[in-house]
Coordinates of C-alpha atoms in Angstrom, one line a residue:
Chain A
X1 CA -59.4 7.5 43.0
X2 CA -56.3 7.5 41.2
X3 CA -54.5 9.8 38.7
X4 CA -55.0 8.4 35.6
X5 CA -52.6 10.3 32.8
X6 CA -54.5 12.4 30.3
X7 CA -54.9 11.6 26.3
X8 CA -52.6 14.9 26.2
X9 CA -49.7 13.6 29.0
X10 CA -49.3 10.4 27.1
X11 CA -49.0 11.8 23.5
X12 CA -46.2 14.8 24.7
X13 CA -44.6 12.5 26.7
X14 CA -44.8 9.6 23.8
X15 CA -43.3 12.8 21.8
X16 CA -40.4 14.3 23.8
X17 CA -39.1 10.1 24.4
X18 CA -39.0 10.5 20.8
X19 CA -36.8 13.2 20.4
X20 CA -34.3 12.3 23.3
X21 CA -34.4 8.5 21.8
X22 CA -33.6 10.2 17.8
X23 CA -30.4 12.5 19.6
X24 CA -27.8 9.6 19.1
X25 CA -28.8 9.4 15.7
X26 CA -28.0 13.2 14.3
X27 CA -24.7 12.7 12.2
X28 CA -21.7 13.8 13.6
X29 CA -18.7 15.4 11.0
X30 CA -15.7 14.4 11.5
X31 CA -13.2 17.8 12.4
X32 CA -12.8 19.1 8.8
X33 CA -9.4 21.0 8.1
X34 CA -9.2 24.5 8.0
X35 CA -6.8 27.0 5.9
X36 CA -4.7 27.0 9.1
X37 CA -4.4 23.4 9.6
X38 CA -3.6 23.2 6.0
X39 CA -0.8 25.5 6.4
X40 CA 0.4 23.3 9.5
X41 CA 0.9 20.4 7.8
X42 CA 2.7 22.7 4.8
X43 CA 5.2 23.8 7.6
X44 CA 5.1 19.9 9.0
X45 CA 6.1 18.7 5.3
X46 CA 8.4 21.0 3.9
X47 CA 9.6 23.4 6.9
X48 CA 8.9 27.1 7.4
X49 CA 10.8 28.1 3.8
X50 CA 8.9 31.0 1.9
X51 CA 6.9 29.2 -1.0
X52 CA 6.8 31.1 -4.5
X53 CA 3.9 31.3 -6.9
X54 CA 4.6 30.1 -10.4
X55 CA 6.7 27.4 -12.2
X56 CA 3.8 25.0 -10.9
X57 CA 0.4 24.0 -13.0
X58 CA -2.5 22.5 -11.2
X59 CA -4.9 21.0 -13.6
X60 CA -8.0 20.8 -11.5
X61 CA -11.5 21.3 -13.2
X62 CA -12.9 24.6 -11.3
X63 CA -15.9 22.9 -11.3
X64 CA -16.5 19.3 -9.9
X65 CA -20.2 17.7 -9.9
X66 CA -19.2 14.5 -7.8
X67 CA -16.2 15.2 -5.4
X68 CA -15.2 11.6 -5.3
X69 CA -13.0 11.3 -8.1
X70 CA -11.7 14.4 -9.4
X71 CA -9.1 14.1 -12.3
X72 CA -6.0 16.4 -11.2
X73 CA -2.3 16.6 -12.2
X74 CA 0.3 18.5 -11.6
X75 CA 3.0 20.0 -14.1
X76 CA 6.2 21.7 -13.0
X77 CA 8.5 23.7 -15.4
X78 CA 12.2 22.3 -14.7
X79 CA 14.6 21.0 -16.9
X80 CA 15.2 17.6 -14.9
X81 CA 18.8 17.1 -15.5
X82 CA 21.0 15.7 -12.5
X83 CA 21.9 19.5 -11.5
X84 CA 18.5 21.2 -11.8
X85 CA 15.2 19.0 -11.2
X86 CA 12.3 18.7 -8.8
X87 CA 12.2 16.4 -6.0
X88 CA 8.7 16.3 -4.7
X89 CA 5.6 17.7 -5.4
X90 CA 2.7 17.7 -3.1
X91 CA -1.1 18.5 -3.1
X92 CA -2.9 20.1 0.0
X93 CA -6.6 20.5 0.8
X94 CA -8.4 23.1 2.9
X95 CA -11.3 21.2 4.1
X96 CA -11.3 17.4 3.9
X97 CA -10.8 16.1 7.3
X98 CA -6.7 15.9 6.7
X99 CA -4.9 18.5 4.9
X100 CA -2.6 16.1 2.7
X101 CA -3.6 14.5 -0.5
X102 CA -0.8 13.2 -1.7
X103 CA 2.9 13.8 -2.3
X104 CA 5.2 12.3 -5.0
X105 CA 9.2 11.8 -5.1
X106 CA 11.0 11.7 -8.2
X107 CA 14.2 12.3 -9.5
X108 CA 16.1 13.8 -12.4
X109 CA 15.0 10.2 -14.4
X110 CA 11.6 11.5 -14.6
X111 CA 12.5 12.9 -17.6
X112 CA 9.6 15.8 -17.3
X113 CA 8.5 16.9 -14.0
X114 CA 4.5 15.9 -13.7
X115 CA 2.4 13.3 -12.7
X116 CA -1.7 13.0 -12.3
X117 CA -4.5 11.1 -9.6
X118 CA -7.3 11.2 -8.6
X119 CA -8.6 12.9 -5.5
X120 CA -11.8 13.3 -3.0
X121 CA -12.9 16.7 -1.7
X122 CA -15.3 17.1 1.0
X123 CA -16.4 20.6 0.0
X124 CA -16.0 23.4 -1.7
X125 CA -12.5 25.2 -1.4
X126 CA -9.1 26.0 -2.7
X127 CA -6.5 23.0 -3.6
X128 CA -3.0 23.5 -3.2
X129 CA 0.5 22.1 -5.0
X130 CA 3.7 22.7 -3.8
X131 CA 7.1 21.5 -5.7
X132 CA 10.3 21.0 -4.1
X133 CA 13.4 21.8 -6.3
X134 CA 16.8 20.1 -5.6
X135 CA 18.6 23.5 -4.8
X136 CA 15.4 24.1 -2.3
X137 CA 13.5 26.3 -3.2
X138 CA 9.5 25.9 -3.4
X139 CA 7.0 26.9 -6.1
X140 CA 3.3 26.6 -5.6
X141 CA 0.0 27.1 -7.6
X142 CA -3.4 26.9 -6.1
X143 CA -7.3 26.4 -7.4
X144 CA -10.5 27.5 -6.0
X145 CA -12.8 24.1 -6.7
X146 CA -16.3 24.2 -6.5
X147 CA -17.9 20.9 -5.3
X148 CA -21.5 19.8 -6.0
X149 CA -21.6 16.6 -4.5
X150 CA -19.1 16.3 -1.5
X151 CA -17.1 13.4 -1.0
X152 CA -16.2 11.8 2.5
X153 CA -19.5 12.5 4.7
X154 CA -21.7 9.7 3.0
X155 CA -23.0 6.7 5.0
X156 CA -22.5 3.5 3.2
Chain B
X1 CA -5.4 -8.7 -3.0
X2 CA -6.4 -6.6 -6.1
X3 CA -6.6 -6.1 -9.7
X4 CA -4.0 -4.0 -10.9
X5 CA -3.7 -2.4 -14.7
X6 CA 0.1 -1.0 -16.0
X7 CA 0.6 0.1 -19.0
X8 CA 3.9 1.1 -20.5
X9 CA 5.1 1.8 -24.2
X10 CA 6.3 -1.7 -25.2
X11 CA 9.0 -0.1 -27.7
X12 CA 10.8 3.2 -26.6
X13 CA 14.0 4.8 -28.1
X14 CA 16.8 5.8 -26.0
X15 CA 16.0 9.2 -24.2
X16 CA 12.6 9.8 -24.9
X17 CA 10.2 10.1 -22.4
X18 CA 7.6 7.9 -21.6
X19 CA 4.6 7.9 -19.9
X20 CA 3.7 5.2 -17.6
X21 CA -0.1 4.9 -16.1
X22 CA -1.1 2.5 -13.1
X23 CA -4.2 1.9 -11.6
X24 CA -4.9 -1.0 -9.0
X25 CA -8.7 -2.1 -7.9
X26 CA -8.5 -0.6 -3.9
X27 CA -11.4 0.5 -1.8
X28 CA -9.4 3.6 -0.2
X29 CA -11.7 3.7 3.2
X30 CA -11.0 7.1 4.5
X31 CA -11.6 6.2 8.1
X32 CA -13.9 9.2 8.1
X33 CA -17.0 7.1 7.7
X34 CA -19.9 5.4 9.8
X35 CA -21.8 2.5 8.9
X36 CA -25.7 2.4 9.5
X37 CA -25.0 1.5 13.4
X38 CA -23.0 4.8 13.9
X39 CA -19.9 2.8 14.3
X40 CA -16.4 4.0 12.6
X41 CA -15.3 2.6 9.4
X42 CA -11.5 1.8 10.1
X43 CA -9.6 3.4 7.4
X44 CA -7.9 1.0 4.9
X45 CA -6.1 2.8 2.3
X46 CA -2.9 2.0 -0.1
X47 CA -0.7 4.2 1.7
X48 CA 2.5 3.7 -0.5
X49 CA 3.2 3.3 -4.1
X50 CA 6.6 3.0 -5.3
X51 CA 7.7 2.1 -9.2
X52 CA 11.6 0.7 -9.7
X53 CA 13.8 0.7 -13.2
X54 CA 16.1 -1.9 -13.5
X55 CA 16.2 -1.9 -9.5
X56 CA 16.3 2.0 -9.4
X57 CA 13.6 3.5 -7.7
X58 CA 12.4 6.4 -10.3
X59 CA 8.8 7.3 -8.9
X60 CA 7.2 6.9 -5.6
X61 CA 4.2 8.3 -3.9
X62 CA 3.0 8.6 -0.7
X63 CA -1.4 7.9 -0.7
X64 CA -3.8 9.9 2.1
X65 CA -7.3 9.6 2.7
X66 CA -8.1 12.2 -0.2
X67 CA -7.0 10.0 -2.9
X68 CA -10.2 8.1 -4.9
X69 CA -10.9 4.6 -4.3
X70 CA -9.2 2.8 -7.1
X71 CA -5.6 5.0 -7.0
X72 CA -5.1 5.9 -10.7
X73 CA -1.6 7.5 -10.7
X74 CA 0.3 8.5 -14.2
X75 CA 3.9 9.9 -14.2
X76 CA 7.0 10.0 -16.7
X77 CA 10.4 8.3 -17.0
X78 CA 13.1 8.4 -19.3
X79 CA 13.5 5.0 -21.3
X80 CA 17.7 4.1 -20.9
X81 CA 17.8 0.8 -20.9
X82 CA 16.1 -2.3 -22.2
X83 CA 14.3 -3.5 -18.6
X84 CA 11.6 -4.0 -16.1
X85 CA 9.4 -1.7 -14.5
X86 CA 8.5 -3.2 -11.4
X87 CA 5.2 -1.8 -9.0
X88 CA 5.2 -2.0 -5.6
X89 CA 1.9 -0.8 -3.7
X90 CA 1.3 -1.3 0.0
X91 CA -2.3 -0.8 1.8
X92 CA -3.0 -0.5 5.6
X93 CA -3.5 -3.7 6.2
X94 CA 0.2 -4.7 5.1
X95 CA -1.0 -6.0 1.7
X96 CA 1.3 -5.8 -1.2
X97 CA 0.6 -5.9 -4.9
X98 CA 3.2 -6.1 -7.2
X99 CA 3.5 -6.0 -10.7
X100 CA 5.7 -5.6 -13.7
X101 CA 6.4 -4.1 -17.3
X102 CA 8.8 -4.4 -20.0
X103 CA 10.4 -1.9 -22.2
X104 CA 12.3 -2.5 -25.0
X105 CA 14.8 0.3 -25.8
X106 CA 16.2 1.0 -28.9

């Protein structure tokens, strides 16, 4: 007589096919930036100069229900005359999957050193924005966000 | 390729600082995603914005991933001439977008 597979074999086997078969489907993050791979791309952008707090405002909402559009601007004291004004301003992330947002140029026509987006965040964490100055220095001002709804990881 | 809204002060006197607003219609893939299949969304993003004066260039901006869909950028100027602001923004795909604004300086 032959083996004949039990009630029992069938259904565990049935089971663990399952569970091998569902493996492809678990969702797979993209690498997420760190606090050091921020910093990286801070060195990439702007070089290994010492960066200042102060002269910079970050207007960010400390608290964000839906990370995929968060209203956020950036103010920099200077007097934006030809001698004396700000050249770029950037904004850097800690944990969306890159570490730049976004970075502006302007010029003493600017008239007032300051512009404002709209960003994503993937997560929780501390936004940063760094100004250049003509004469080179760098001023910076930072923002712990907290994010309810994360941007980024949804499938469509 | 997309909707785009400007708006600039119509009037300005000489000096004074205006504020100029943009937003353009732009999905802003990240690149980050997957569709149902598990298969990468390629990333299509306006990647460049750049605003001239009178031919000057007086604002631009360089767009990542972490910028909504729909780039809403505002920034200042200072009105010195009776002119056109022209907007330039570029997306992955080599798309451009254009548009323009006057300003009448008193």
């Amino acid at each position: 007589m032959t083996h004949q597979p039990t009630r029992r074999a069938v259904v565990i086997g049935a089971a663990s096919a399952g569970t091998l078969a569902a493996a492809p489907f678990l969702i797979v993050r993209p690498a997420a930036a760190t606090p050091e791979t921020m910093k990286a791309a801070i060195h990439k952008l702007i070089g290994e100069s010492p960066v200042s707090k102060g002269k910079v405002t970050l207007d960010i909402p400390p608290l964000v229900e839906n990370g995929n559009t968060i209203a956020t601007s950036v103010a920099v004291e200077s007097p934006m005359t030809a001698k004396d004004y700000v050249k770029a301003i950037h904004i850097f992330n800690e944990k969306n999957p890159q570490p730049d947002a976004i970075s502006v140029y302007l010029g003493p026509r600017a008239g007032r050193a300051a512009f404002s987006t709209r960003i994503r965040l993937a997560d929780s964490q501390t936004v940063t924005a760094i100004a250049e100055m003509s004469d080179g220095s760098l001023w910076s001002d930072s923002v712990e966000v907290i994010v309810t709804i994360a941007a980024c990881l949804e499938y469509n | 390729m997309a909707r785009t809204l400007i708006n600039v002060p119509q009037k300005a006197k000489r000096g004074q600082v205006v504020e100029i607003k943009t937003l353009i219609s732009h999905i802003m893939e990240t690149g980050y995603r997957r569709n149902e299949t598990g298969v990468a969304i390629p990333r299509d993003i306006i990647n460049s914005f750049v605003c001239t004066y009178n031919g000057e260039e007086i604002f631009r901006a360089k767009l990542y991933p972490a910028i909504a869909a729909n780039p809403f950028i505002t920034f200042f100027t200072v009105a010195t001439e009776t002119g056109t602001l022209e907007f330039k923004w570029t997306d992955d795909k080599g798309n451009v977008e254009t548009g323009t604004a006057k300003i009448t300086v008193e």
